[in-house]
Amino acid sequence: MRKSLHSIHILASALAILVSGTVLAQPIQDGGFEPTPGQPGKDVVWVPTPYSTLDKMLEMAKVTPRDFVMDLGSGDGRMVIAAAKRGARAQGVEYNPDLVALSTRNAAAEGVSDRARFVQGDMYEADISQATVLALFLLPENLRKLVPKFLQLPAGTRILNNGYKIPDWQEVETGTAGGDCEPWCTVHLYLVPAKVEGTWRLPAGEVNFTQDFQTLKGVLAAGGRMQQVEGTVKGDQIRFTAGLDVYTGRVSGNRMSGEASGATGGHWSATRK
Ligand SMILES: C[S@@+](CC[C@H](N)C(=O)[O-])C[C@H]1O[C@@H](n2cnc3c(N)ncnc32)[C@H](O)[C@@H]1O
């Protein structure tokens, strides 16, 4: 399978530092298979997320025992195991069977086998529909290919990626791991946006939204007037302006409601037409 020079170049540039021992704070002492940072993978090489970065990722995601955390390309299992240690159910999908076996042994050694599961498979084929959090370390080209799957997830699902941004998406937060973490210490958090494209009935009239990931544009037809609408959706939170009026609220399936300021101030609600 194709693995771009870009990926090899960028991840290999981290390799020199990784193998110097500064990041692998807990080297793998498995007695069996030992992965080597930079070793080939199906669509991206293996480089582990530093422990301080994965802690930052799970902290930014506010992972709780109610979550189901998935890592696509789960490597030695460290992200999944860390999530399980926070009480969450977690699953890794990893193509390399040796890494899957190692992850399974690591989870047992850490006493979290009941909550940390690993499956051998291709991340592009994986069922991610139950995930409430995706905690990833993938390249932009991997993320781009996964975007259609991401957009199928419920509004508000948290997606974090170590290092790289999801192309064309707008992060809600960027964080940096503390301590002497270097490299791969910057994390981007995204929320899957509610799907609001289409026509909605507001008390003031009808609004037609077009949606490009988080960005909304549209027209509000009210009282014989047409007003340009601009807005954003972050998870299930919506905000849009129509003339001088500002609408903020929450989207829940085919309904949205909230508060408006300006001439139409007060509570508002809308239903999908
Ligand atoms: C950059 S490493 C990240 C490892 C781990 N997520 C972490 O943060 O430490 C990427 C991992 O993806 C795996 N991988 C590459 N292509 C894959 C694919 N198509 N499906 C599943 N795993 C894949 C590699 O074997 C490697 O372990």
Coordinates of C-alpha atoms and ligand atoms in Angstrom, one line a residue:
M1 CA 0.0 0.0 0.0
R2 CA 1.2 3.5 -0.8
K3 CA 3.0 5.3 1.9
S4 CA 4.0 8.8 0.8
L5 CA 7.5 10.1 1.0
H6 CA 6.0 13.0 2.8
S7 CA 4.9 10.6 5.7
I8 CA 8.3 8.9 5.8
H9 CA 10.1 12.2 5.7
I10 CA 8.1 13.8 8.5
L11 CA 7.9 10.9 10.8
A12 CA 11.5 9.9 10.2
S13 CA 12.5 13.4 11.2
A14 CA 11.0 12.7 14.6
L15 CA 12.7 9.3 14.8
A16 CA 16.1 10.6 15.6
I17 CA 14.8 12.3 18.7
L18 CA 12.5 9.4 19.6
V19 CA 15.2 6.8 19.5
S20 CA 17.4 9.1 21.6
G21 CA 15.2 8.0 24.5
T22 CA 13.8 11.4 25.4
V23 CA 10.2 10.5 24.6
L24 CA 10.0 6.8 25.2
A25 CA 9.7 7.3 28.9
Q26 CA 8.4 3.8 29.3
P27 CA 10.2 1.6 26.9
I28 CA 8.5 -1.6 25.9
Q29 CA 9.9 -4.5 27.8
D30 CA 7.7 -7.2 26.3
G31 CA 10.2 -10.0 26.0
G32 CA 8.8 -10.7 22.6
F33 CA 8.1 -8.4 19.6
E34 CA 9.7 -5.0 20.0
P35 CA 8.5 -2.3 17.5
T36 CA 11.0 0.2 16.2
P37 CA 9.9 3.9 15.9
G38 CA 9.6 4.6 12.2
Q39 CA 8.9 1.0 11.2
P40 CA 6.7 0.7 8.1
G41 CA 2.9 0.5 8.5
K42 CA 0.2 0.0 5.9
D43 CA -0.7 3.6 5.4
V44 CA 1.5 5.3 8.0
V45 CA 4.6 4.3 9.9
W46 CA 4.6 3.6 13.6
V47 CA 5.8 6.4 15.8
P48 CA 4.4 6.4 19.3
T49 CA 2.6 9.3 20.9
P50 CA 4.6 10.6 23.9
Y51 CA 2.9 9.7 27.2
S52 CA 2.5 13.4 28.2
T53 CA 0.8 14.1 24.8
L54 CA -1.7 11.3 25.2
D55 CA -2.5 12.5 28.7
K56 CA -3.1 15.9 27.3
M57 CA -5.4 14.4 24.5
L58 CA -7.5 12.5 27.0
E59 CA -7.7 15.6 29.3
M60 CA -8.8 17.8 26.4
A61 CA -11.4 15.3 25.4
K62 CA -12.6 15.2 29.1
V63 CA -12.8 11.4 28.9
T64 CA -15.0 9.8 31.5
P65 CA -16.1 6.2 32.2
R66 CA -19.1 6.9 30.0
D67 CA -16.9 7.3 26.9
F68 CA -16.0 4.8 24.2
V69 CA -12.6 5.9 23.0
M70 CA -11.1 4.6 19.7
D71 CA -7.6 4.9 18.3
L72 CA -7.3 4.1 14.6
G73 CA -3.8 2.8 14.0
S74 CA -3.3 2.0 17.6
G75 CA 0.4 1.0 17.6
D76 CA 1.5 -0.5 20.9
G77 CA -1.9 0.3 22.4
R78 CA -0.8 3.1 24.7
M79 CA -3.7 5.5 23.9
V80 CA -6.3 2.8 24.4
I81 CA -4.7 1.6 27.6
A82 CA -4.5 5.1 29.0
A83 CA -8.2 5.7 28.2
A84 CA -9.1 2.4 29.9
K85 CA -7.2 3.5 32.9
R86 CA -9.5 6.5 33.1
G87 CA -12.4 4.1 33.3
A88 CA -13.5 4.4 29.7
R89 CA -14.2 1.5 27.3
A90 CA -11.6 1.8 24.6
Q91 CA -10.7 0.0 21.3
G92 CA -7.7 0.1 19.1
V93 CA -7.7 -0.8 15.4
E94 CA -4.3 -1.8 14.2
Y95 CA -3.2 -3.4 10.9
N96 CA 0.0 -4.9 12.1
P97 CA -0.8 -8.2 13.9
D98 CA 2.4 -8.1 16.0
L99 CA 1.4 -4.7 17.4
V100 CA -2.1 -6.0 18.1
A101 CA -0.7 -8.9 20.1
L102 CA 1.7 -6.6 21.9
S103 CA -1.1 -4.2 22.8
T104 CA -3.2 -7.0 24.1
R105 CA -0.4 -8.2 26.3
N106 CA 0.3 -4.6 27.5
A107 CA -3.4 -4.1 28.4
A108 CA -3.3 -7.3 30.4
A109 CA -0.1 -6.2 32.2
E110 CA -1.8 -2.9 33.1
G111 CA -4.9 -4.8 34.4
V112 CA -7.3 -3.2 31.9
S113 CA -8.1 -6.1 29.5
D114 CA -11.8 -5.8 30.4
R115 CA -12.0 -2.3 29.0
A116 CA -9.2 -2.1 26.4
R117 CA -9.7 -4.2 23.3
F118 CA -7.7 -4.4 20.1
V119 CA -8.7 -5.6 16.7
Q120 CA -6.5 -6.3 13.8
G121 CA -7.8 -4.5 10.7
D122 CA -7.7 -1.6 8.4
M123 CA -8.7 1.7 10.0
Y124 CA -10.5 2.8 6.8
E125 CA -12.8 -0.3 7.1
A126 CA -13.4 0.0 10.8
D127 CA -16.8 0.5 12.4
I128 CA -16.4 3.7 14.4
S129 CA -20.1 4.4 14.9
Q130 CA -20.0 3.7 18.7
A131 CA -17.0 6.0 19.4
T132 CA -17.6 9.1 21.5
V133 CA -13.9 10.1 21.3
L134 CA -11.4 9.4 18.5
A135 CA -7.9 9.9 19.8
L136 CA -5.5 9.6 16.9
F137 CA -2.0 10.1 15.6
L138 CA -2.4 10.2 11.8
L139 CA -1.1 12.1 8.8
P140 CA -3.3 14.7 7.0
E141 CA -3.7 12.3 4.1
N142 CA -5.1 9.6 6.4
L143 CA -7.4 12.1 8.1
R144 CA -8.7 13.4 4.8
K145 CA -9.6 9.9 3.7
L146 CA -11.4 9.3 7.1
V147 CA -13.4 12.6 7.0
P148 CA -16.5 11.0 5.4
K149 CA -16.6 8.5 8.3
F150 CA -16.1 11.3 10.8
L151 CA -19.0 13.2 9.4
Q152 CA -21.3 10.2 10.0
L153 CA -20.7 10.5 13.8
P154 CA -23.2 12.2 16.1
A155 CA -22.8 15.9 16.6
G156 CA -20.4 16.7 19.4
T157 CA -18.2 13.6 19.0
R158 CA -14.7 14.6 20.0
I159 CA -11.9 14.0 17.6
L160 CA -8.3 14.7 18.6
N161 CA -5.2 14.3 16.5
N162 CA -1.6 14.5 17.6
G163 CA 0.5 16.9 15.6
Y164 CA -1.5 17.4 12.3
K165 CA -4.7 19.2 11.7
I166 CA -7.6 17.7 9.9
P167 CA -7.5 19.3 6.4
D168 CA -10.1 22.0 6.0
W169 CA -11.6 21.6 9.5
Q170 CA -11.6 24.2 12.1
E171 CA -10.2 23.0 15.5
V172 CA -12.1 24.1 18.6
E173 CA -8.9 24.0 20.7
T174 CA -5.2 23.4 20.4
G175 CA -3.2 22.2 23.4
T176 CA 0.4 21.5 24.2
A177 CA 1.7 18.7 26.4
G178 CA 3.6 19.9 29.5
G179 CA 6.9 18.9 30.9
D180 CA 9.8 18.5 28.6
C181 CA 7.7 16.8 25.9
E182 CA 9.4 17.1 22.5
P183 CA 8.5 16.3 19.7
W184 CA 4.8 15.5 18.9
C185 CA 3.4 17.6 21.8
T186 CA 0.7 19.7 20.1
V187 CA -2.9 18.4 20.0
H188 CA -5.9 19.6 18.0
L189 CA -9.4 19.0 19.2
Y190 CA -12.4 19.0 16.9
L191 CA -16.1 18.5 17.5
V192 CA -18.2 16.8 14.8
P193 CA -20.8 19.5 13.8
A194 CA -24.5 19.0 13.7
K195 CA -26.0 18.7 10.2
V196 CA -28.1 21.7 9.6
E197 CA -28.0 22.1 5.8
G198 CA -31.5 22.7 4.4
T199 CA -34.6 24.7 5.2
W200 CA -35.8 25.5 8.7
R201 CA -39.0 27.3 9.9
L202 CA -38.3 30.0 12.4
P203 CA -40.9 32.2 14.0
A204 CA -39.6 35.1 11.9
G205 CA -39.7 33.2 8.6
E206 CA -37.8 30.5 6.8
V207 CA -34.0 30.1 6.7
N208 CA -32.1 28.1 4.2
F209 CA -28.7 27.0 5.3
T210 CA -25.8 25.7 3.2
Q211 CA -23.1 24.1 5.3
D212 CA -19.4 23.6 4.8
F213 CA -18.3 21.5 7.8
Q214 CA -18.7 24.2 10.6
T215 CA -19.5 27.2 8.4
L216 CA -23.1 28.2 7.6
K217 CA -24.3 30.6 4.9
G218 CA -27.9 31.2 3.9
V219 CA -30.8 33.4 3.4
L220 CA -33.6 34.3 5.9
A221 CA -36.9 35.1 4.2
A222 CA -39.1 37.0 6.6
G223 CA -41.9 39.5 6.1
G224 CA -41.2 39.9 2.4
R225 CA -37.5 40.6 3.1
M226 CA -34.5 38.5 2.4
Q227 CA -31.6 38.7 4.8
Q228 CA -28.1 37.1 4.4
V229 CA -27.3 34.6 7.1
E230 CA -23.9 33.7 8.4
G231 CA -23.0 31.3 11.2
T232 CA -21.1 28.4 12.7
V233 CA -21.9 25.0 14.2
K234 CA -19.6 23.6 16.9
G235 CA -20.8 20.2 17.9
D236 CA -24.5 20.7 18.6
Q237 CA -24.1 24.5 19.3
I238 CA -25.2 26.9 16.6
R239 CA -24.7 30.6 16.2
F240 CA -25.9 32.7 13.3
T241 CA -26.6 36.3 12.4
A242 CA -29.4 37.6 10.2
G243 CA -29.0 41.3 9.8
L244 CA -28.5 42.7 13.3
D245 CA -30.1 39.7 15.0
V246 CA -27.8 37.1 16.6
Y247 CA -29.2 33.7 17.2
T248 CA -27.5 31.2 19.5
G249 CA -28.8 27.8 20.4
R250 CA -28.6 24.0 20.3
V251 CA -29.4 21.6 17.5
S252 CA -31.1 18.4 18.3
G253 CA -32.1 16.4 15.2
N254 CA -34.8 18.2 13.3
R255 CA -35.2 20.9 16.0
M256 CA -33.1 23.8 17.2
S257 CA -33.8 26.3 19.9
G258 CA -32.1 29.0 21.9
E259 CA -31.9 32.7 22.5
A260 CA -31.8 35.6 20.1
S261 CA -30.7 39.2 20.5
G262 CA -31.8 42.2 18.5
A263 CA -35.3 42.9 17.2
T264 CA -36.3 39.3 17.5
G265 CA -34.8 39.0 21.0
G266 CA -35.9 36.2 23.4
H267 CA -36.4 32.5 23.0
W268 CA -36.5 31.0 19.5
S269 CA -37.0 27.6 18.1
A270 CA -37.0 26.2 14.6
T271 CA -38.0 23.0 12.9
R272 CA -36.5 21.4 9.8
K273 CA -38.8 21.7 6.8
Ligands
LIG1 C1 1.8 7.1 13.9 S1 1.5 5.5 14.5 C2 0.4 5.9 15.9 C3 0.3 4.8 16.9 C4 -0.6 5.2 18.1 N1 -1.9 5.6 17.7 C5 0.0 6.2 19.0 O1 -0.5 7.3 19.0 O2 1.0 5.9 19.7 C6 0.3 4.9 13.3 C7 -0.1 3.4 13.4 O3 -1.0 3.1 12.4 C8 -0.8 1.8 11.9 N2 -1.4 1.7 10.6 C9 -1.0 2.2 9.4 N3 -1.9 2.0 8.4 C10 -3.0 1.4 9.0 C11 -4.2 1.0 8.5 N4 -4.6 1.2 7.2 N5 -5.1 0.5 9.4 C12 -4.8 0.3 10.7 N6 -3.6 0.7 11.2 C13 -2.7 1.2 10.4 C14 0.7 1.6 12.0 O4 1.0 0.3 12.0 C15 1.0 2.4 13.2 O5 1.0 1.5 14.3

